[in-house]
mmCIF file of C-alpha atoms in Angstrom:
data_model
loop_
_atom_site.group_PDB
_atom_site.id
_atom_site.type_symbol
_atom_site.label_atom_id
_atom_site.label_comp_id
_atom_site.label_asym_id
_atom_site.label_seq_id
_atom_site.Cartn_x
_atom_site.Cartn_y
_atom_site.Cartn_z
ATOM 1 C CA UNK A 1 -0.060 -0.076 0.047
ATOM 2 C CA UNK A 2 2.734 2.464 0.860
ATOM 3 C CA UNK A 3 4.774 1.523 -2.119
ATOM 4 C CA UNK A 4 1.848 2.629 -4.255
ATOM 5 C CA UNK A 5 1.292 5.897 -2.445
ATOM 6 C CA UNK A 6 5.059 6.706 -2.874
ATOM 7 C CA UNK A 7 4.378 6.808 -6.682
ATOM 8 C CA UNK A 8 1.563 9.297 -6.502
ATOM 9 C CA UNK A 9 2.397 12.318 -8.742
ATOM 10 C CA UNK A 10 1.356 15.737 -7.234
ATOM 11 C CA UNK A 11 1.775 19.537 -7.908
ATOM 12 C CA UNK A 12 4.554 21.445 -5.922
ATOM 13 C CA UNK A 13 2.238 22.686 -3.291
ATOM 14 C CA UNK A 14 1.092 19.189 -2.556
ATOM 15 C CA UNK A 15 4.699 17.999 -2.426
ATOM 16 C CA UNK A 16 5.502 20.537 0.319
ATOM 17 C CA UNK A 17 2.283 19.388 2.243
ATOM 18 C CA UNK A 18 3.403 15.611 2.020
ATOM 19 C CA UNK A 19 7.013 16.646 2.957
ATOM 20 C CA UNK A 20 5.835 18.711 5.834
ATOM 21 C CA UNK A 21 3.982 15.550 7.340
ATOM 22 C CA UNK A 22 6.967 13.323 6.694
ATOM 23 C CA UNK A 23 9.385 15.466 8.367
ATOM 24 C CA UNK A 24 7.180 16.293 11.471
ATOM 25 C CA UNK A 25 6.443 12.603 12.080
ATOM 26 C CA UNK A 26 9.719 10.935 10.926
ATOM 27 C CA UNK A 27 12.111 13.694 11.261
ATOM 28 C CA UNK A 28 14.635 14.665 13.875
ATOM 29 C CA UNK A 29 16.172 18.107 14.041
ATOM 30 C CA UNK A 30 19.530 19.011 15.574
ATOM 31 C CA UNK A 31 21.564 22.264 15.712
ATOM 32 C CA UNK A 32 25.234 21.985 14.989
ATOM 33 C CA UNK A 33 27.896 24.764 14.411
ATOM 34 C CA UNK A 34 25.202 27.387 13.915
ATOM 35 C CA UNK A 35 23.121 25.298 11.380
ATOM 36 C CA UNK A 36 20.113 23.194 11.522
ATOM 37 C CA UNK A 37 20.315 19.506 10.364
ATOM 38 C CA UNK A 38 17.340 17.522 9.305
ATOM 39 C CA UNK A 39 17.376 13.666 9.598
ATOM 40 C CA UNK A 40 14.337 11.888 8.176
ATOM 41 C CA UNK A 41 14.246 8.173 9.085
ATOM 42 C CA UNK A 42 12.286 5.283 7.791
ATOM 43 C CA UNK A 43 12.482 1.432 7.224
ATOM 44 C CA UNK A 44 10.846 1.519 3.959
ATOM 45 C CA UNK A 45 13.158 1.953 1.034
ATOM 46 C CA UNK A 46 10.327 3.411 -1.199
ATOM 47 C CA UNK A 47 9.497 6.030 1.355
ATOM 48 C CA UNK A 48 13.075 6.953 1.691
ATOM 49 C CA UNK A 49 13.282 7.487 -2.052
ATOM 50 C CA UNK A 50 10.073 9.496 -1.843
ATOM 51 C CA UNK A 51 11.660 11.906 0.762
ATOM 52 C CA UNK A 52 14.764 12.135 -1.278
ATOM 53 C CA UNK A 53 12.910 13.053 -4.390
ATOM 54 C CA UNK A 54 10.588 15.456 -2.828
ATOM 55 C CA UNK A 55 13.375 17.506 -1.120
ATOM 56 C CA UNK A 56 15.396 17.515 -4.310
ATOM 57 C CA UNK A 57 12.583 18.498 -6.664
ATOM 58 C CA UNK A 58 11.077 21.172 -4.339
ATOM 59 C CA UNK A 59 14.203 22.646 -2.852
ATOM 60 C CA UNK A 60 17.097 21.598 -5.070
ATOM 61 C CA UNK A 61 19.303 21.132 -1.829
ATOM 62 C CA UNK A 62 22.068 18.458 -1.273
ATOM 63 C CA UNK A 63 20.942 15.454 0.569
ATOM 64 C CA UNK A 64 22.850 12.584 2.135
ATOM 65 C CA UNK A 65 21.219 9.160 2.060
ATOM 66 C CA UNK A 66 22.397 6.980 4.696
ATOM 67 C CA UNK A 67 21.542 3.172 5.253
ATOM 68 C CA UNK A 68 21.991 1.541 8.655
ATOM 69 C CA UNK A 69 21.055 -1.939 10.072
ATOM 70 C CA UNK A 70 19.048 -2.231 13.281
ATOM 71 C CA UNK A 71 20.844 -4.433 15.752
ATOM 72 C CA UNK A 72 17.624 -5.661 17.543
ATOM 73 C CA UNK A 73 14.521 -7.613 16.725
ATOM 74 C CA UNK A 74 14.296 -8.097 12.797
ATOM 75 C CA UNK A 75 17.642 -6.271 12.078
ATOM 76 C CA UNK A 76 15.885 -4.288 9.193
ATOM 77 C CA UNK A 77 17.705 -1.657 7.120
ATOM 78 C CA UNK A 78 17.090 1.930 8.373
ATOM 79 C CA UNK A 79 17.240 4.617 5.751
ATOM 80 C CA UNK A 80 18.198 8.246 6.804
ATOM 81 C CA UNK A 81 17.666 11.341 4.453
ATOM 82 C CA UNK A 82 20.004 13.941 5.959
ATOM 83 C CA UNK A 83 19.771 17.603 4.935
ATOM 84 C CA UNK A 84 22.729 19.863 6.252
ATOM 85 C CA UNK A 85 22.978 22.801 3.897
ATOM 86 C CA UNK A 86 19.976 25.050 3.635
ATOM 87 C CA UNK A 87 18.044 22.952 6.098
ATOM 88 C CA UNK A 88 16.793 25.997 7.862
ATOM 89 C CA UNK A 89 15.318 27.408 4.706
ATOM 90 C CA UNK A 90 13.536 23.963 4.196
ATOM 91 C CA UNK A 91 12.075 24.109 7.765
ATOM 92 C CA UNK A 92 11.123 27.848 7.488
ATOM 93 C CA UNK A 93 9.224 27.214 4.162
ATOM 94 C CA UNK A 94 7.318 24.314 5.423
ATOM 95 C CA UNK A 95 6.478 26.178 8.713
ATOM 96 C CA UNK A 96 7.894 23.490 10.875
ATOM 97 C CA UNK A 97 9.786 25.897 13.097
ATOM 98 C CA UNK A 98 9.074 29.336 14.352
ATOM 99 C CA UNK A 99 11.433 31.517 16.535
ATOM 100 C CA UNK A 100 13.616 28.372 16.968
ATOM 101 C CA UNK A 101 10.678 26.170 18.209
ATOM 102 C CA UNK A 102 9.266 23.215 16.403
ATOM 103 C CA UNK A 103 5.502 23.618 15.560
ATOM 104 C CA UNK A 104 3.563 20.296 16.148
ATOM 105 C CA UNK A 105 0.178 21.555 14.516
ATOM 106 C CA UNK A 106 -0.712 21.552 10.925
ATOM 107 C CA UNK A 107 0.010 24.599 9.028
ATOM 108 C CA UNK A 108 -3.183 26.638 8.203
ATOM 109 C CA UNK A 109 -2.018 27.187 4.619
ATOM 110 C CA UNK A 110 -2.229 23.288 4.118
ATOM 111 C CA UNK A 111 -5.825 23.377 5.249
ATOM 112 C CA UNK A 112 -6.888 25.938 2.697
ATOM 113 C CA UNK A 113 -6.656 23.686 -0.352
ATOM 114 C CA UNK A 114 -8.158 20.160 -0.561
ATOM 115 C CA UNK A 115 -5.274 18.865 -2.692
ATOM 116 C CA UNK A 116 -2.873 19.873 0.030
ATOM 117 C CA UNK A 117 -4.995 18.196 2.658
ATOM 118 C CA UNK A 118 -4.996 15.072 0.895
ATOM 119 C CA UNK A 119 -1.247 15.165 0.426
ATOM 120 C CA UNK A 120 -0.629 15.983 4.098
ATOM 121 C CA UNK A 121 -2.782 12.897 5.048
ATOM 122 C CA UNK A 122 -0.858 10.752 2.536
ATOM 123 C CA UNK A 123 2.403 11.989 4.021
ATOM 124 C CA UNK A 124 1.164 11.292 7.557
ATOM 125 C CA UNK A 125 0.121 7.715 6.643
ATOM 126 C CA UNK A 126 3.438 7.100 4.926
ATOM 127 C CA UNK A 127 5.267 8.246 7.952
ATOM 128 C CA UNK A 128 3.342 6.570 10.852
ATOM 129 C CA UNK A 129 0.244 4.744 9.389
ATOM 130 C CA UNK A 130 -0.873 1.098 9.300
ATOM 131 C CA UNK A 131 -3.871 -0.912 8.404
ATOM 132 C CA UNK A 132 -4.683 -4.344 9.798
ATOM 133 C CA UNK A 133 -5.205 -7.307 7.464
ATOM 134 C CA UNK A 134 -8.927 -7.234 6.272
ATOM 135 C CA UNK A 135 -8.946 -10.984 6.736
ATOM 136 C CA UNK A 136 -8.865 -10.402 10.500
ATOM 137 C CA UNK A 137 -11.978 -9.886 12.851
ATOM 138 C CA UNK A 138 -11.896 -6.171 12.728
ATOM 139 C CA UNK A 139 -11.209 -3.410 10.433
ATOM 140 C CA UNK A 140 -8.547 -0.790 11.820
ATOM 141 C CA UNK A 141 -6.502 2.052 10.396
ATOM 142 C CA UNK A 142 -4.185 4.196 12.504
ATOM 143 C CA UNK A 143 -1.601 6.875 12.375
ATOM 144 C CA UNK A 144 0.925 7.155 15.148
ATOM 145 C CA UNK A 145 2.202 10.606 16.374
ATOM 146 C CA UNK A 146 4.599 11.639 19.193
ATOM 147 C CA UNK A 147 2.518 14.680 20.076
ATOM 148 C CA UNK A 148 -0.952 15.067 21.182
ATOM 149 C CA UNK A 149 -1.428 18.455 19.282
ATOM 150 C CA UNK A 150 -0.562 16.853 16.119
ATOM 151 C CA UNK A 151 -2.858 13.736 16.755
ATOM 152 C CA UNK A 152 -5.739 16.296 17.476
ATOM 153 C CA UNK A 153 -5.003 18.219 14.178
ATOM 154 C CA UNK A 154 -4.872 14.882 12.031
ATOM 155 C CA UNK A 155 -8.197 13.795 13.659
ATOM 156 C CA UNK A 156 -9.835 17.208 12.753
ATOM 157 C CA UNK A 157 -8.328 17.123 9.266
ATOM 158 C CA UNK A 158 -9.751 13.533 8.737
ATOM 159 C CA UNK A 159 -13.108 14.426 10.117
ATOM 160 C CA UNK A 160 -13.432 17.150 7.754
ATOM 161 C CA UNK A 161 -14.356 14.273 5.354
ATOM 162 C CA UNK A 162 -16.662 12.633 7.907
ATOM 163 C CA UNK A 163 -14.467 9.849 8.460
ATOM 164 C CA UNK A 164 -15.261 9.589 12.269
ATOM 165 C CA UNK A 165 -11.655 9.562 13.210
ATOM 166 C CA UNK A 166 -10.712 9.456 17.003
ATOM 167 C CA UNK A 167 -7.420 9.603 18.650
ATOM 168 C CA UNK A 168 -6.100 7.921 21.883
ATOM 169 C CA UNK A 169 -2.885 8.043 23.957
ATOM 170 C CA UNK A 170 -0.433 5.004 23.800
ATOM 171 C CA UNK A 171 2.623 4.366 25.589
ATOM 172 C CA UNK A 172 4.950 6.146 23.018
ATOM 173 C CA UNK A 173 2.536 8.758 21.954
ATOM 174 C CA UNK A 174 -0.771 9.168 20.474
ATOM 175 C CA UNK A 175 -2.644 7.338 17.606
ATOM 176 C CA UNK A 176 -5.411 8.753 15.252
ATOM 177 C CA UNK A 177 -7.511 5.808 14.193
ATOM 178 C CA UNK A 178 -10.408 4.758 12.070
ATOM 179 C CA UNK A 179 -12.829 1.955 12.530
ATOM 180 C CA UNK A 180 -15.164 0.353 10.021
ATOM 181 C CA UNK A 181 -14.355 -0.798 6.373
ATOM 182 C CA UNK A 182 -16.315 2.033 4.666
ATOM 183 C CA UNK A 183 -14.386 4.735 6.459
ATOM 184 C CA UNK A 184 -11.123 2.994 5.833
ATOM 185 C CA UNK A 185 -12.029 2.708 2.062
ATOM 186 C CA UNK A 186 -12.836 6.321 1.953
ATOM 187 C CA UNK A 187 -9.532 7.319 3.441
ATOM 188 C CA UNK A 188 -7.600 5.033 1.033
ATOM 189 C CA UNK A 189 -9.283 6.839 -1.917
ATOM 190 C CA UNK A 190 -8.790 10.216 -0.253
ATOM 191 C CA UNK A 191 -4.904 9.660 -0.266
ATOM 192 C CA UNK A 192 -4.780 8.125 -3.654
ATOM 193 C CA UNK A 193 -4.229 4.539 -2.706
ATOM 194 C CA UNK A 194 -6.678 3.192 -5.383
ATOM 195 C CA UNK A 195 -4.953 -0.151 -6.091
ATOM 196 C CA UNK A 196 -4.809 -0.793 -2.248
ATOM 197 C CA UNK A 197 -8.331 0.187 -1.947
ATOM 198 C CA UNK A 198 -9.376 -2.436 -4.752
ATOM 199 C CA UNK A 199 -7.376 -5.160 -2.965
ATOM 200 C CA UNK A 200 -8.877 -4.101 0.340
ATOM 201 C CA UNK A 201 -12.451 -4.095 -0.887
ATOM 202 C CA UNK A 202 -11.940 -7.545 -2.747
ATOM 203 C CA UNK A 203 -10.721 -9.162 0.530
ATOM 204 C CA UNK A 204 -13.604 -7.507 2.370
ATOM 205 C CA UNK A 205 -16.225 -8.697 -0.081
ATOM 206 C CA UNK A 206 -14.823 -12.230 0.057
ATOM 207 C CA UNK A 207 -14.870 -12.092 3.741
ATOM 208 C CA UNK A 208 -18.275 -10.749 4.022
ATOM 209 C CA UNK A 209 -19.518 -13.443 1.511
ATOM 210 C CA UNK A 210 -17.870 -16.256 3.531
ATOM 211 C CA UNK A 211 -19.373 -14.984 6.736
ATOM 212 C CA UNK A 212 -22.788 -14.786 5.078
ATOM 213 C CA UNK A 213 -22.608 -18.329 3.858
ATOM 214 C CA UNK A 214 -21.409 -19.437 7.346
ATOM 215 C CA UNK A 215 -24.468 -17.716 8.892
ATOM 216 C CA UNK A 216 -26.870 -19.451 6.522
ATOM 217 C CA UNK A 217 -25.328 -22.785 6.944
ATOM 218 C CA UNK A 218 -25.259 -22.411 10.634
ATOM 219 C CA UNK A 219 -29.005 -21.402 10.689
ATOM 220 C CA UNK A 220 -29.841 -24.329 8.294
ATOM 221 C CA UNK A 221 -27.866 -26.650 10.668
ATOM 222 C CA UNK A 222 -29.684 -25.383 13.672
ATOM 223 C CA UNK A 223 -33.124 -25.758 12.082
ATOM 224 C CA UNK A 224 -32.384 -29.281 10.926
ATOM 225 C CA UNK A 225 -31.142 -30.249 14.462
ATOM 226 C CA UNK A 226 -34.240 -28.767 15.941
ATOM 227 C CA UNK A 227 -36.378 -30.689 13.433
ATOM 228 C CA UNK A 228 -34.613 -33.989 14.081
ATOM 229 C CA UNK A 229 -34.896 -33.600 17.839
ATOM 230 C CA UNK A 230 -38.573 -32.752 17.720
ATOM 231 C CA UNK A 231 -39.234 -35.865 15.332
ATOM 232 C CA UNK A 232 -37.271 -38.173 17.542
ATOM 233 C CA UNK A 233 -39.378 -37.013 20.555
ATOM 234 C CA UNK A 234 -42.629 -37.378 18.659
ATOM 235 C CA UNK A 235 -41.638 -40.941 17.507
ATOM 236 C CA UNK A 236 -40.693 -41.968 21.003
ATOM 237 C CA UNK A 237 -44.150 -40.671 22.259
ATOM 238 C CA UNK A 238 -46.107 -42.464 19.515
ATOM 239 C CA UNK A 239 -44.298 -45.684 20.253
ATOM 240 C CA UNK A 240 -45.134 -45.349 23.923
ATOM 241 C CA UNK A 241 -48.815 -44.673 22.898
ATOM 242 C CA UNK A 242 -48.629 -47.800 20.614
ATOM 243 C CA UNK A 243 -47.351 -49.977 23.378
ATOM 244 C CA UNK A 244 -49.708 -48.878 26.166
ATOM 245 C CA UNK A 245 -53.098 -48.432 24.385
ATOM 246 C CA UNK A 246 -52.453 -49.077 20.699
ATOM 247 C CA UNK A 247 -52.538 -46.628 17.723
ATOM 248 C CA UNK A 248 -55.821 -48.004 16.492
ATOM 249 C CA UNK A 249 -57.422 -46.784 19.641
ATOM 250 C CA UNK A 250 -56.721 -43.148 18.898
ATOM 251 C CA UNK A 251 -59.121 -40.934 17.161
ATOM 252 C CA UNK A 252 -58.930 -41.263 13.301
ATOM 253 C CA UNK A 253 -57.390 -37.730 12.749
ATOM 254 C CA UNK A 254 -54.539 -38.806 15.086
ATOM 255 C CA UNK A 255 -54.056 -42.389 13.753
ATOM 256 C CA UNK A 256 -52.833 -41.408 10.242
ATOM 257 C CA UNK A 257 -50.529 -38.539 11.390
ATOM 258 C CA UNK A 258 -48.937 -40.930 13.981
ATOM 259 C CA UNK A 259 -48.209 -43.582 11.460
ATOM 260 C CA UNK A 260 -46.844 -41.099 8.983
ATOM 261 C CA UNK A 261 -44.523 -39.657 11.632
ATOM 262 C CA UNK A 262 -43.177 -42.995 12.534
ATOM 263 C CA UNK A 263 -42.671 -44.044 8.872
ATOM 264 C CA UNK A 264 -41.235 -40.683 7.779
ATOM 265 C CA UNK A 265 -39.109 -39.400 10.706
ATOM 266 C CA UNK A 266 -36.805 -37.105 8.556
ATOM 267 C CA UNK A 267 -39.558 -35.024 6.834
ATOM 268 C CA UNK A 268 -40.890 -31.565 7.871
ATOM 269 C CA UNK A 269 -44.274 -30.757 9.214
ATOM 270 C CA UNK A 270 -45.089 -29.315 5.996
ATOM 271 C CA UNK A 271 -44.168 -32.420 4.109
ATOM 272 C CA UNK A 272 -46.166 -34.457 6.522
ATOM 273 C CA UNK A 273 -49.262 -32.466 5.995
ATOM 274 C CA UNK A 274 -48.979 -33.082 2.233
ATOM 275 C CA UNK A 275 -48.960 -36.876 2.721
ATOM 276 C CA UNK A 276 -52.357 -37.132 4.433
ATOM 277 C CA UNK A 277 -54.575 -39.357 2.469
ATOM 278 C CA UNK A 278 -57.656 -37.546 3.600
ATOM 279 C CA UNK A 279 -56.420 -34.251 2.090
ATOM 280 C CA UNK A 280 -53.393 -32.043 2.745
ATOM 281 C CA UNK A 281 -53.479 -30.088 5.922
ATOM 282 C CA UNK A 282 -51.309 -27.038 7.030
ATOM 283 C CA UNK A 283 -48.168 -27.078 8.911
ATOM 284 C CA UNK A 284 -50.078 -25.671 12.085
ATOM 285 C CA UNK A 285 -52.607 -28.362 11.537
ATOM 286 C CA UNK A 286 -50.053 -31.163 11.592
ATOM 287 C CA UNK A 287 -48.340 -29.408 14.645
ATOM 288 C CA UNK A 288 -51.701 -29.188 16.419
ATOM 289 C CA UNK A 289 -52.202 -33.080 15.952
ATOM 290 C CA UNK A 290 -48.602 -33.909 17.038
ATOM 291 C CA UNK A 291 -49.015 -31.881 20.191
ATOM 292 C CA UNK A 292 -52.222 -33.874 20.887
ATOM 293 C CA UNK A 293 -50.144 -37.042 20.679
ATOM 294 C CA UNK A 294 -47.410 -35.638 23.118
ATOM 295 C CA UNK A 295 -50.181 -34.724 25.574
ATOM 296 C CA UNK A 296 -51.565 -38.285 25.567
ATOM 297 C CA UNK A 297 -48.023 -39.634 26.056
ATOM 298 C CA UNK A 298 -47.342 -37.385 28.937
ATOM 299 C CA UNK A 299 -50.731 -38.556 30.511
ATOM 300 C CA UNK A 300 -49.569 -42.131 30.114
ATOM 301 C CA UNK A 301 -46.347 -41.398 31.855
ATOM 302 C CA UNK A 302 -48.022 -39.629 34.792
ATOM 303 C CA UNK A 303 -50.888 -42.298 35.055
ATOM 304 C CA UNK A 304 -53.704 -39.864 34.174
ATOM 305 C CA UNK A 305 -56.804 -41.003 32.773
ATOM 306 C CA UNK A 306 -57.032 -40.512 28.979
ATOM 307 C CA UNK A 307 -60.211 -39.232 27.288
ATOM 308 C CA UNK A 308 -60.375 -38.908 23.521
ATOM 309 C CA UNK A 309 -63.647 -37.067 23.427
#
């Protein structure tokens, strides 16, 4: 997804917006020998190329690209884009520093143009964003920020598009997050991740279809189990009646349904009703007669007198 986003072509003003987000979120500023130095760090080679390209195209300054290997965990490569000369000019033009202080909010000029807003959100996602696998149990997109002011500003920027974004504090900063597949899909479209969006939607549709099929199968299985359990109980009651008083002693309207139930234990009530030789009866009619048989069996078990009138 991020590799696709690094190939999005934008105008100069949008390049500045995206670069502003990348430096604010992945950048580290230092002051040495009277000059500012910018180090922008990432573990993604495509994002490192994007940062290098944006700075070079917009400002034409010299950039050092360093590659280091992490010594812990996965030992991934870490790419550092370093700007020494004219770093202050870059920071000032992007409104990242003011009076020697770093600004953690989003520049008001960015908020004036929709294309710049989209580019800033794209840069923020490239710098600290992630989306969980849509195959998992819940849909979740988040962008991590070190500072609360920036997390709040990102949340407001996203909610300008009715994305229902929220932010929360974590151990190492704050995250702005989205829940719900529709909102995540809207955000991906917003920042230009169209191929990623299509893949996300494809996985989501397959998953939703699979869940729907599973629900239908479970429902059918539950209904079948219920039907079989009821049929077994009814057959057991009819056999008890036959042993104690005989089916022939039952009223005629109950004799046929009793014999049909014993002979066809796996059919539904509707199908039983259609088998009646005296004329088809409704499902409720069959159920009523079977309940009569159940009541007779219960009276036999309890030793009560049975009256067929």
